[in-house]
Coordinates of N, CA, C and O and ligand atoms in Angstrom, one line a residue:
M1 N -16.8 -1.0 22.1 CA -15.9 -1.3 23.3 C -14.7 -0.3 23.2 O -14.1 -0.1 22.0
L2 N -14.3 0.1 24.6 CA -13.4 1.0 24.6 C -12.5 0.9 25.8 O -13.0 0.5 26.9
V3 N -11.1 0.9 25.6 CA -10.3 0.7 26.8 C -9.2 1.8 26.7 O -8.6 2.1 25.6
Q4 N -9.0 2.3 27.9 CA -8.1 3.4 28.1 C -6.7 2.9 28.3 O -6.6 2.1 29.3
F5 N -5.7 3.3 27.8 CA -4.4 3.0 28.1 C -3.5 4.2 28.3 O -3.2 5.0 27.3
G6 N -3.1 4.8 29.5 CA -2.6 5.9 29.8 C -3.5 7.2 29.3 O -4.7 7.1 29.6
H7 N -3.0 7.9 28.7 CA -3.7 9.1 28.1 C -4.5 8.8 26.8 O -5.2 9.6 26.3
S8 N -4.5 7.6 26.3 CA -5.1 7.2 25.0 C -6.1 6.1 25.2 O -5.9 5.5 26.3
R9 N -6.9 5.9 24.2 CA -7.6 4.8 24.2 C -7.8 4.1 22.8 O -7.6 4.6 21.8
I10 N -8.2 2.8 23.0 CA -8.4 1.9 21.9 C -10.0 1.7 22.0 O -10.5 1.3 22.9
E11 N -10.4 1.9 20.7 CA -11.9 1.6 20.5 C -12.1 0.7 19.4 O -11.5 0.4 18.5
L12 N -13.0 -0.4 19.6 CA -13.5 -1.3 18.6 C -14.8 -0.8 17.9 O -15.6 -0.6 18.7
A13 N -14.9 -1.0 16.6 CA -16.1 -0.6 15.9 C -16.3 -1.7 14.8 O -15.3 -2.2 14.3
Q14 N -17.6 -2.0 14.5 CA -17.7 -2.9 13.5 C -18.3 -2.1 12.2 O -19.1 -1.2 12.4
G15 N -17.6 -2.3 11.0 CA -18.2 -1.6 9.8 C -17.2 -1.5 8.9 O -16.3 -2.2 8.7
D16 N -17.5 -0.4 8.0 CA -16.8 0.1 6.9 C -15.7 1.2 7.2 O -16.1 2.3 7.7
I17 N -14.4 0.9 7.1 CA -13.4 1.9 7.5 C -13.5 3.1 6.6 O -13.1 4.2 7.0
T18 N -14.0 3.0 5.5 CA -14.1 4.1 4.5 C -14.9 5.3 5.1 O -15.0 6.4 4.7
S19 N -15.9 5.0 5.9 CA -16.8 6.1 6.4 C -16.4 6.7 7.8 O -17.2 7.3 8.3
Q20 N -15.3 6.4 8.2 CA -14.7 6.9 9.5 C -14.4 8.1 9.4 O -13.7 8.7 8.3
Q21 N -14.7 9.0 10.4 CA -14.2 10.3 10.5 C -13.2 10.4 11.6 O -13.3 10.6 12.8
V22 N -11.9 10.3 11.1 CA -10.9 10.3 11.9 C -9.6 11.0 11.1 O -9.8 11.5 10.0
D23 N -8.5 11.5 11.8 CA -7.4 12.3 11.0 C -6.8 11.1 10.1 O -6.3 11.7 9.0
A24 N -6.6 10.0 10.4 CA -5.7 9.0 9.6 C -6.6 7.8 9.5 O -6.8 7.3 10.4
I25 N -6.7 7.2 8.2 CA -7.1 6.0 7.9 C -6.2 5.0 7.3 O -5.3 5.5 6.5
V26 N -6.1 3.7 8.0 CA -5.0 3.1 7.4 C -5.6 1.9 6.4 O -6.6 1.6 6.7
N27 N -4.7 2.0 5.5 CA -5.0 1.0 4.3 C -4.3 -0.2 4.6 O -3.0 -0.2 4.9
A28 N -4.7 -1.5 4.3 CA -4.0 -2.7 4.2 C -3.3 -2.9 2.8 O -4.3 -3.6 2.0
A29 N -2.4 -2.3 2.5 CA -1.9 -2.4 1.0 C -0.9 -3.4 0.8 O -0.5 -4.4 1.7
N30 N -0.6 -3.7 -0.5 CA 0.5 -4.5 -0.8 C 1.7 -3.8 -1.0 O 1.8 -2.6 -1.2
S31 N 3.0 -4.7 -1.2 CA 4.2 -3.9 -1.2 C 4.5 -3.2 -2.4 O 5.1 -2.0 -2.4
R32 N 3.7 -3.3 -3.5 CA 4.0 -2.5 -4.6 C 3.0 -1.3 -4.6 O 3.0 -0.6 -5.6
L33 N 2.1 -1.3 -3.5 CA 1.2 -0.3 -3.5 C 0.4 -0.1 -4.7 O -0.1 1.0 -5.2
A34 N 0.0 -1.2 -5.2 CA -0.6 -1.3 -6.6 C -2.2 -1.3 -6.7 O -2.9 -1.4 -7.5
G35 N -2.7 -1.4 -5.4 CA -4.1 -1.5 -5.4 C -4.4 -2.8 -5.2 O -3.6 -3.7 -5.7
G36 N -5.6 -3.2 -5.0 CA -6.3 -4.6 -5.1 C -7.6 -4.6 -4.4 O -8.3 -3.5 -4.7
G37 N -7.9 -5.8 -4.0 CA -9.4 -6.0 -3.5 C -9.5 -5.6 -1.9 O -8.7 -4.9 -1.6
G38 N -10.4 -6.3 -1.3 CA -10.5 -5.9 0.2 C -10.6 -4.6 0.5 O -11.2 -3.7 -0.1
V39 N -9.9 -4.1 1.6 CA -10.1 -2.9 2.2 C -9.4 -1.9 1.2 O -9.7 -0.8 1.1
D40 N -8.3 -2.3 0.6 CA -7.5 -1.5 -0.3 C -8.5 -1.0 -1.6 O -8.4 0.2 -1.8
G41 N -9.2 -1.8 -2.0 CA -10.0 -1.6 -3.3 C -11.3 -0.6 -2.7 O -11.3 0.5 -3.3
A42 N -11.6 -0.9 -1.4 CA -12.7 -0.1 -0.9 C -12.3 1.4 -0.6 O -12.9 2.5 -0.9
I43 N -11.0 1.5 -0.2 CA -10.4 2.8 0.3 C -10.2 3.6 -1.1 O -10.5 4.9 -1.2
H44 N -9.6 2.8 -2.1 CA -9.2 3.7 -3.2 C -10.5 4.2 -4.1 O -10.7 5.2 -4.7
R45 N -11.6 3.2 -3.9 CA -12.8 3.6 -4.6 C -13.4 4.9 -4.0 O -13.9 5.7 -4.6
A46 N -13.5 4.9 -2.6 CA -14.0 5.8 -1.8 C -13.2 7.1 -1.9 O -13.7 8.4 -2.0
A47 N -11.9 7.0 -2.0 CA -11.1 8.3 -2.1 C -11.0 8.9 -3.4 O -10.9 10.1 -3.4
G48 N -11.3 8.1 -4.5 CA -11.2 8.6 -5.7 C -9.6 8.4 -6.4 O -8.8 8.1 -5.5
P49 N -9.5 8.8 -7.6 CA -8.4 8.3 -8.4 C -7.0 9.2 -7.9 O -5.9 8.6 -8.1
T50 N -7.2 10.3 -7.2 CA -6.0 11.1 -6.8 C -5.3 10.3 -5.9 O -4.1 10.4 -5.8
L51 N -5.9 9.5 -5.1 CA -5.2 8.6 -4.0 C -4.1 7.7 -4.8 O -2.9 7.7 -4.4
M52 N -4.3 7.1 -5.9 CA -3.5 6.2 -6.6 C -2.4 7.0 -7.3 O -1.1 7.0 -7.3
D53 N -2.9 8.3 -7.8 CA -1.9 9.2 -8.5 C -0.9 9.7 -7.7 O 0.4 9.5 -7.7
E54 N -1.3 10.1 -6.4 CA -0.3 10.4 -5.5 C 0.6 9.3 -4.8 O 1.9 9.5 -4.8
T55 N 0.0 8.2 -4.7 CA 0.9 7.1 -4.2 C 1.9 6.8 -5.3 O 2.9 6.6 -5.0
R56 N 1.5 6.6 -6.5 CA 2.5 6.5 -7.5 C 3.6 7.4 -7.7 O 4.7 7.0 -7.8
T57 N 3.3 8.5 -7.6 CA 4.0 9.5 -7.6 C 5.1 9.7 -6.5 O 6.4 9.9 -6.7
K58 N 4.6 9.5 -5.5 CA 5.5 9.6 -4.3 C 6.4 8.4 -3.9 O 7.5 8.7 -3.3
Y59 N 5.5 7.2 -4.2 CA 6.4 6.1 -3.7 C 6.5 5.0 -4.9 O 5.8 4.0 -4.8
P60 N 7.2 5.6 -6.0 CA 7.3 4.5 -7.1 C 7.9 3.1 -6.9 O 7.7 2.1 -7.6
E61 N 8.8 3.0 -5.8 CA 9.3 1.7 -5.4 C 8.4 1.0 -4.5 O 8.9 -0.2 -4.0
G62 N 7.2 1.5 -4.0 CA 6.4 0.8 -3.2 C 6.8 1.0 -1.8 O 7.2 2.0 -1.3
C63 N 6.5 -0.1 -1.0 CA 6.7 0.0 0.5 C 7.1 -1.4 0.9 O 6.4 -2.4 0.7
S64 N 8.0 -1.4 1.8 CA 8.6 -2.8 2.3 C 7.5 -3.3 3.5 O 6.9 -2.7 4.0
T65 N 7.3 -4.5 3.6 CA 6.6 -5.5 4.3 C 7.0 -4.9 5.8 O 8.1 -4.9 6.2
G66 N 6.1 -4.7 6.6 CA 6.3 -4.1 7.9 C 6.3 -2.8 8.1 O 6.7 -2.2 9.1
S67 N 6.2 -2.1 7.1 CA 6.2 -0.5 7.1 C 5.0 0.1 6.5 O 4.2 -0.6 6.2
A68 N 4.9 1.3 6.5 CA 4.0 2.1 6.0 C 4.3 3.6 5.4 O 5.5 4.1 5.8
V69 N 3.5 4.0 4.5 CA 3.7 5.4 4.0 C 2.5 6.2 3.9 O 1.4 5.5 3.9
A70 N 2.6 7.6 4.0 CA 1.4 8.4 4.0 C 1.2 9.0 2.7 O 2.1 9.4 2.0
T71 N -0.1 9.3 2.4 CA -0.6 10.4 1.5 C -1.7 10.8 2.0 O -2.2 10.7 3.1
S72 N -2.2 11.8 1.2 CA -3.5 12.7 1.5 C -4.6 11.7 1.3 O -4.3 10.5 0.8
A73 N -5.9 12.2 1.4 CA -6.9 11.0 1.6 C -8.1 11.4 0.6 O -9.2 10.6 0.7
G74 N -7.8 12.1 -0.6 CA -8.9 12.2 -1.6 C -10.1 12.8 -0.9 O -10.2 13.5 0.0
R75 N -11.3 11.9 -1.4 CA -12.5 12.3 -0.9 C -13.0 11.7 0.4 O -14.0 12.0 0.9
L76 N -12.0 11.0 1.2 CA -12.4 10.4 2.5 C -12.4 11.6 3.4 O -11.7 12.5 3.2
R77 N -13.2 11.2 4.5 CA -13.4 12.3 5.7 C -12.1 12.2 6.6 O -12.4 11.7 7.7
A78 N -10.9 12.1 6.0 CA -9.8 12.1 6.7 C -8.7 13.1 6.3 O -8.9 13.4 5.1
K79 N -7.6 13.2 6.9 CA -6.6 14.0 6.3 C -5.5 13.2 5.5 O -4.9 13.8 4.6
F80 N -5.3 12.2 6.1 CA -4.3 11.2 5.6 C -4.8 9.8 5.4 O -5.7 9.2 6.1
V81 N -4.0 9.0 4.5 CA -4.2 7.7 4.4 C -2.8 7.0 4.6 O -1.8 7.6 4.1
F82 N -2.5 6.1 5.5 CA -1.3 5.5 5.8 C -1.4 4.1 5.1 O -2.3 3.3 5.7
H83 N -0.6 4.0 4.2 CA -0.7 2.7 3.4 C 0.4 1.7 4.1 O 1.5 1.8 4.0
A84 N -0.3 0.7 4.8 CA 0.5 -0.4 5.7 C 0.5 -1.7 4.8 O -0.3 -2.0 4.4
V85 N 1.9 -2.2 4.9 CA 2.0 -3.4 4.2 C 2.2 -4.3 5.5 O 3.3 -4.6 6.1
G86 N 1.4 -5.2 5.7 CA 1.3 -6.4 6.7 C 1.9 -7.8 5.9 O 2.2 -7.6 4.7
P87 N 2.4 -8.5 6.7 CA 3.0 -9.7 6.2 C 2.0 -10.7 5.7 O 0.9 -10.8 6.0
I88 N 2.3 -11.5 4.6 CA 1.7 -12.7 4.2 C 1.8 -13.8 5.1 O 2.9 -14.1 5.6
W89 N 0.8 -14.6 5.7 CA 0.9 -15.5 6.8 C 1.5 -16.8 5.9 O 1.1 -17.2 5.0
R90 N 2.7 -17.2 6.6 CA 3.3 -18.4 6.0 C 3.4 -19.6 7.2 O 4.6 -20.4 7.2
G91 N 2.5 -19.6 8.1 CA 2.5 -20.7 9.1 C 3.2 -20.2 10.4 O 3.1 -20.9 11.4
G92 N 3.6 -18.8 10.4 CA 3.9 -18.2 11.6 C 5.4 -18.5 11.9 O 6.0 -18.0 12.9
V93 N 6.1 -18.8 10.8 CA 7.7 -19.2 11.2 C 8.4 -18.2 10.3 O 9.7 -18.4 10.3
A94 N 7.8 -17.1 9.7 CA 8.6 -16.4 8.8 C 8.6 -15.0 9.4 O 8.7 -13.9 8.6
G95 N 8.7 -14.8 10.6 CA 8.8 -13.4 11.3 C 7.5 -12.6 11.1 O 7.6 -11.4 11.4
E96 N 6.5 -13.3 10.8 CA 5.1 -12.8 10.6 C 4.6 -11.7 11.6 O 4.1 -10.7 11.7
A97 N 4.6 -12.3 13.1 CA 4.3 -11.5 14.1 C 5.0 -10.3 14.4 O 4.4 -9.2 14.6
E98 N 6.4 -10.1 14.2 CA 7.0 -9.0 14.3 C 6.9 -8.0 13.1 O 6.7 -6.9 13.4
L99 N 6.7 -8.7 12.0 CA 6.3 -7.7 10.8 C 5.0 -7.1 11.1 O 4.9 -5.9 10.7
L100 N 4.1 -7.9 11.6 CA 2.6 -7.3 11.7 C 2.8 -6.0 13.0 O 2.1 -5.0 12.7
S101 N 3.5 -6.3 13.8 CA 3.7 -5.3 14.8 C 4.3 -4.0 14.5 O 3.8 -3.1 14.6
S102 N 5.2 -4.2 13.5 CA 6.0 -3.3 13.0 C 5.2 -2.4 12.0 O 5.3 -1.0 11.9
A103 N 4.3 -2.9 11.4 CA 3.4 -2.2 10.4 C 2.6 -1.3 11.2 O 2.4 -0.2 10.8
Y104 N 2.1 -1.9 12.4 CA 1.2 -1.1 13.3 C 2.1 0.2 13.8 O 1.5 1.3 13.9
R105 N 3.1 -0.2 14.3 CA 4.1 0.8 15.0 C 4.3 1.9 14.0 O 4.3 3.1 14.2
R106 N 4.5 1.7 12.8 CA 5.0 2.7 11.7 C 3.9 3.6 11.5 O 4.1 4.7 11.4
C107 N 2.7 3.2 11.5 CA 1.4 3.8 11.3 C 1.3 4.7 12.4 O 1.0 5.9 12.4
L108 N 1.6 4.4 13.7 CA 1.4 5.2 14.8 C 2.5 6.3 14.7 O 2.1 7.5 15.3
E109 N 3.6 5.9 14.3 CA 4.8 6.9 14.3 C 4.3 7.9 13.3 O 4.5 9.1 13.4
L110 N 3.6 7.5 12.2 CA 3.4 8.5 11.2 C 2.0 9.4 11.5 O 2.1 10.6 11.4
A111 N 1.3 8.8 12.6 CA 0.3 9.6 13.1 C 0.7 10.7 14.0 O 0.4 11.9 14.0
V112 N 1.7 10.4 14.8 CA 2.5 11.4 15.6 C 3.2 12.4 14.7 O 3.1 13.5 15.0
E113 N 4.0 12.0 13.9 CA 4.7 12.8 12.9 C 3.9 13.8 12.2 O 4.2 15.0 11.9
N114 N 2.6 13.3 12.0 CA 1.7 14.2 11.1 C 0.5 14.9 12.0 O -0.4 15.3 11.5
A115 N 0.9 14.9 13.4 CA 0.0 15.5 14.3 C -1.4 15.1 14.2 O -2.3 15.7 14.1
C116 N -1.7 13.8 14.2 CA -3.0 13.2 14.0 C -3.5 12.6 15.5 O -3.0 11.7 15.8
P117 N -4.4 13.2 15.9 CA -4.8 12.7 17.3 C -5.8 11.5 17.2 O -6.0 10.6 18.0
S118 N -6.2 11.2 16.1 CA -7.0 10.0 15.8 C -6.7 9.2 14.4 O -6.3 9.9 13.6
I119 N -6.8 7.9 14.7 CA -6.6 7.0 13.5 C -7.4 5.7 13.8 O -7.7 5.2 14.5
A120 N -7.8 5.5 12.4 CA -8.6 3.9 12.2 C -7.8 2.9 11.6 O -7.3 3.3 10.5
F121 N -7.8 1.8 11.9 CA -7.0 0.8 11.4 C -8.0 -0.4 11.0 O -9.0 -0.8 11.8
P122 N -7.8 -1.0 9.9 CA -8.5 -2.4 9.6 C -7.7 -3.5 10.3 O -6.6 -3.2 10.8
A123 N -8.2 -4.7 10.1 CA -7.5 -5.8 10.8 C -6.3 -6.3 9.6 O -6.7 -7.2 8.9
I124 N -5.2 -5.6 9.6 CA -4.3 -5.8 8.7 C -3.9 -7.3 8.5 O -3.7 -7.9 9.5
S125 N -3.7 -7.9 7.2 CA -3.2 -9.0 6.9 C -4.3 -10.3 7.1 O -3.7 -11.3 6.9
T126 N -5.4 -9.8 7.7 CA -6.4 -10.9 8.0 C -7.3 -11.3 6.8 O -8.1 -12.4 7.1
G127 N -7.1 -10.7 5.7 CA -7.9 -11.1 4.6 C -7.2 -12.0 3.8 O -6.8 -13.1 3.9
V128 N -6.9 -11.6 2.4 CA -6.1 -12.4 1.5 C -4.8 -12.9 1.9 O -4.3 -13.9 1.6
Y129 N -4.3 -12.0 2.8 CA -2.9 -12.5 3.4 C -2.9 -13.4 4.4 O -2.0 -14.2 4.8
G130 N -4.0 -13.7 4.8 CA -4.5 -15.2 5.6 C -4.0 -15.2 7.1 O -3.8 -16.3 7.6
Y131 N -3.6 -14.1 7.8 CA -3.1 -14.2 9.0 C -4.4 -14.6 9.9 O -5.3 -14.1 9.9
P132 N -4.3 -15.6 10.9 CA -5.4 -16.0 11.6 C -6.0 -15.1 12.5 O -5.2 -14.4 13.3
M133 N -7.2 -14.8 12.5 CA -7.8 -13.7 13.1 C -7.5 -13.5 14.5 O -7.2 -12.5 15.0
D134 N -7.6 -14.8 15.2 CA -7.3 -14.6 16.7 C -6.0 -14.1 17.0 O -5.7 -13.4 18.0
L135 N -5.1 -14.6 16.3 CA -3.4 -14.3 16.4 C -3.3 -12.9 16.1 O -2.5 -12.2 16.8
A136 N -3.8 -12.4 15.0 CA -3.7 -11.2 14.4 C -4.5 -10.2 15.5 O -3.6 -9.0 15.8
A137 N -5.5 -10.6 16.1 CA -6.2 -9.5 17.1 C -5.3 -9.4 18.2 O -4.9 -8.2 18.6
E138 N -4.5 -10.4 18.7 CA -3.8 -10.4 19.9 C -2.6 -9.6 19.7 O -2.1 -8.6 20.3
R139 N -1.7 -9.9 18.6 CA -0.7 -9.1 18.1 C -0.9 -7.7 17.9 O -0.2 -6.7 18.3
S140 N -2.0 -7.3 17.0 CA -2.2 -6.1 16.6 C -2.4 -5.1 17.8 O -1.8 -4.0 18.0
L141 N -3.4 -5.6 18.7 CA -3.7 -4.9 19.9 C -2.6 -4.7 20.8 O -2.4 -3.7 21.4
S142 N -1.6 -5.7 20.9 CA -0.6 -5.6 21.9 C 0.5 -4.6 21.5 O 1.2 -3.8 22.0
A143 N 0.6 -4.6 20.0 CA 1.5 -3.6 19.4 C 1.0 -2.2 19.6 O 1.7 -1.4 19.9
V144 N -0.2 -2.0 19.5 CA -0.9 -0.6 19.8 C -0.8 -0.4 21.1 O -0.4 0.9 21.6
R145 N -1.1 -1.0 22.1 CA -1.1 -0.9 23.4 C 0.4 -0.4 23.8 O 0.6 0.4 24.6
A146 N 1.3 -1.2 23.4 CA 2.8 -1.0 23.8 C 3.2 0.4 23.4 O 3.7 1.3 24.2
F147 N 2.7 0.8 22.0 CA 3.0 2.2 21.5 C 2.5 3.3 22.5 O 3.0 4.3 22.7
L148 N 1.2 3.1 22.7 CA 0.5 4.0 23.6 C 0.9 4.3 24.8 O 1.1 5.5 25.3
L149 N 1.2 3.2 25.6 CA 1.9 3.4 26.9 C 3.2 4.1 26.8 O 3.6 4.9 27.6
E150 N 3.9 4.0 25.9 CA 5.3 4.6 25.8 C 5.1 6.0 25.3 O 5.8 6.8 25.7
H151 N 4.3 6.2 24.2 CA 4.2 7.5 23.6 C 3.2 8.4 24.1 O 3.0 9.7 23.7
Q152 N 2.1 8.0 24.8 CA 0.8 8.5 25.2 C 0.2 9.4 24.0 O -0.6 10.4 24.2
Q153 N 0.3 9.0 22.8 CA -0.3 9.5 21.6 C -0.2 8.5 20.5 O 0.7 7.7 20.6
P154 N -1.1 8.5 19.7 CA -2.4 9.4 19.2 C -3.3 9.2 20.5 O -3.4 8.2 21.3
E155 N -4.4 10.1 20.5 CA -5.3 10.0 21.6 C -6.4 8.8 21.5 O -6.7 8.2 22.3
L156 N -6.7 8.6 20.0 CA -7.8 7.6 19.8 C -7.2 6.7 18.7 O -6.8 7.3 17.7
V157 N -7.2 5.4 19.0 CA -6.9 4.3 18.1 C -8.2 3.5 17.9 O -8.6 2.8 18.8
R158 N -8.7 3.5 16.6 CA -10.1 2.7 16.6 C -9.8 1.6 15.5 O -9.3 1.9 14.4
F159 N -10.0 0.5 16.0 CA -10.0 -0.7 14.9 C -11.4 -0.8 14.4 O -12.5 -0.8 15.0
V160 N -11.5 -0.8 13.0 CA -12.7 -1.0 12.3 C -12.9 -2.2 11.8 O -12.2 -2.7 10.7
L161 N -13.5 -3.2 12.4 CA -13.7 -4.6 12.0 C -15.0 -4.8 11.0 O -15.9 -4.3 11.3
F162 N -14.7 -5.6 10.1 CA -15.6 -5.7 8.9 C -16.9 -6.5 9.3 O -17.9 -6.1 8.7
D163 N -16.7 -7.6 10.0 CA -17.7 -8.4 10.3 C -17.8 -8.9 11.7 O -16.8 -8.6 12.5
G164 N -18.9 -9.7 12.0 CA -19.1 -10.1 13.5 C -17.8 -10.9 13.8 O -17.4 -10.8 15.2
G165 N -17.3 -11.9 13.1 CA -16.3 -12.7 13.3 C -15.1 -12.0 13.9 O -14.3 -12.2 14.9
S166 N -14.6 -10.9 13.1 CA -13.3 -10.2 13.4 C -13.7 -9.4 14.5 O -12.7 -9.1 15.4
F167 N -14.7 -8.9 14.6 CA -15.2 -7.9 15.8 C -15.0 -8.7 17.2 O -14.2 -8.3 18.1
G168 N -15.6 -9.9 17.2 CA -15.6 -11.0 18.3 C -14.2 -11.2 18.6 O -14.0 -11.2 19.8
A169 N -13.3 -11.5 17.7 CA -12.0 -11.8 17.8 C -11.1 -10.7 18.6 O -10.3 -10.9 19.6
F170 N -11.4 -9.5 18.0 CA -10.7 -8.5 18.6 C -11.3 -8.1 20.1 O -10.5 -7.6 21.0
A171 N -12.6 -8.2 20.3 CA -13.1 -7.9 21.5 C -12.6 -8.9 22.6 O -12.3 -8.2 23.8
R172 N -12.5 -10.3 22.2 CA -12.0 -11.0 23.2 C -10.5 -10.6 23.7 O -10.2 -11.0 24.6
A173 N -9.8 -10.4 22.6 CA -8.2 -10.2 22.8 C -8.2 -8.9 23.7 O -7.4 -8.8 24.5
L174 N -9.1 -7.9 23.4 CA -8.9 -6.6 24.1 C -9.3 -6.8 25.5 O -8.7 -6.4 26.6
E175 N -10.5 -7.5 25.8 CA -11.0 -7.8 27.1 C -9.8 -8.5 27.9 O -9.6 -8.2 29.1
A176 N -9.1 -9.5 27.4 CA -8.1 -10.2 27.8 C -7.0 -9.3 28.4 O -6.4 -9.4 29.3
M177 N -6.8 -8.3 27.5 CA -5.8 -7.4 27.8 C -5.9 -6.4 28.9 O -5.2 -5.8 29.5
A178 N -7.2 -6.1 29.1 CA -7.7 -5.0 29.9 C -7.8 -5.5 31.2 O -8.0 -4.9 32.3
E179 N -7.7 -6.9 31.5 CA -7.9 -7.5 32.8 C -6.8 -7.2 33.8 O -5.8 -7.1 33.4
Ligands
ADP1 P1 -4.8 -8.1 3.5 O1 -4.3 -8.2 2.3 O2 -3.8 -7.3 4.6 O3 -5.1 -9.5 4.3 P2 -7.4 -7.6 3.0 O4 -8.1 -6.2 2.5 O5 -7.7 -8.6 2.2 O6 -5.9 -7.3 3.4 O7 -8.2 -7.8 4.5 C1 -7.9 -7.2 5.7 C2 -9.1 -7.1 6.5 O8 -10.0 -5.9 6.2 C3 -10.1 -8.3 6.5 O9 -10.4 -8.6 7.8 C4 -11.2 -7.8 5.8 O10 -12.5 -8.5 6.0 C5 -11.3 -6.4 6.2 N1 -12.0 -5.4 5.2 C6 -12.3 -5.6 4.1 N2 -13.0 -4.4 3.6 C7 -13.0 -3.6 4.6 C8 -13.7 -2.2 4.9 N3 -14.3 -1.7 3.8 N4 -13.4 -1.8 6.0 C9 -12.9 -2.4 7.1 N5 -12.4 -3.6 7.0 C10 -12.4 -4.2 5.5

């Protein structure tokens, strides 16, 4: 599924983000940038140990929630990995929506700063961080759409959804947004 917003497009795909051929792959990291399971584990495994070495050296203090930092991408078919820290879901009353939006925005800023025409995102915060999938889909897509309409770049933003449930939630939210 593909929707054009200004000069840019949002695409949805189902699969494994580590096999994406884009300029920047976004990781759903924790604030210590310490590695973990889920998409973080998959990205570090596929990229190889240089990814963790570089992350530790460049960002010994980690990264705050709602922000993101950039490294190179090791063995991945991308130039960069942007390590984004989404919020842990606490019932929706702890500023989670704004923090989720700002994690996406920061990644898109990093894409522009590093001249990346294409970027792939996982569904940040929807795994162990517990953000409800439908709400995350709506928030994530509207944060990206707002950025694209304002900045007209990057050219391609692809959401790579791991399973049918997350793909369906994002497809419904994107359809509603395109109407
Ligand atoms: P968070 O801690 O931000 O919740 P998780 O890694 O636990 O991060 O999950 C984020 C989302 O990424 C979940 O929807 C999960 O199903 C999905 N995911 C896990 N592995 C992959 C992968 N290899 N590619 C794309 N998405 C993945």
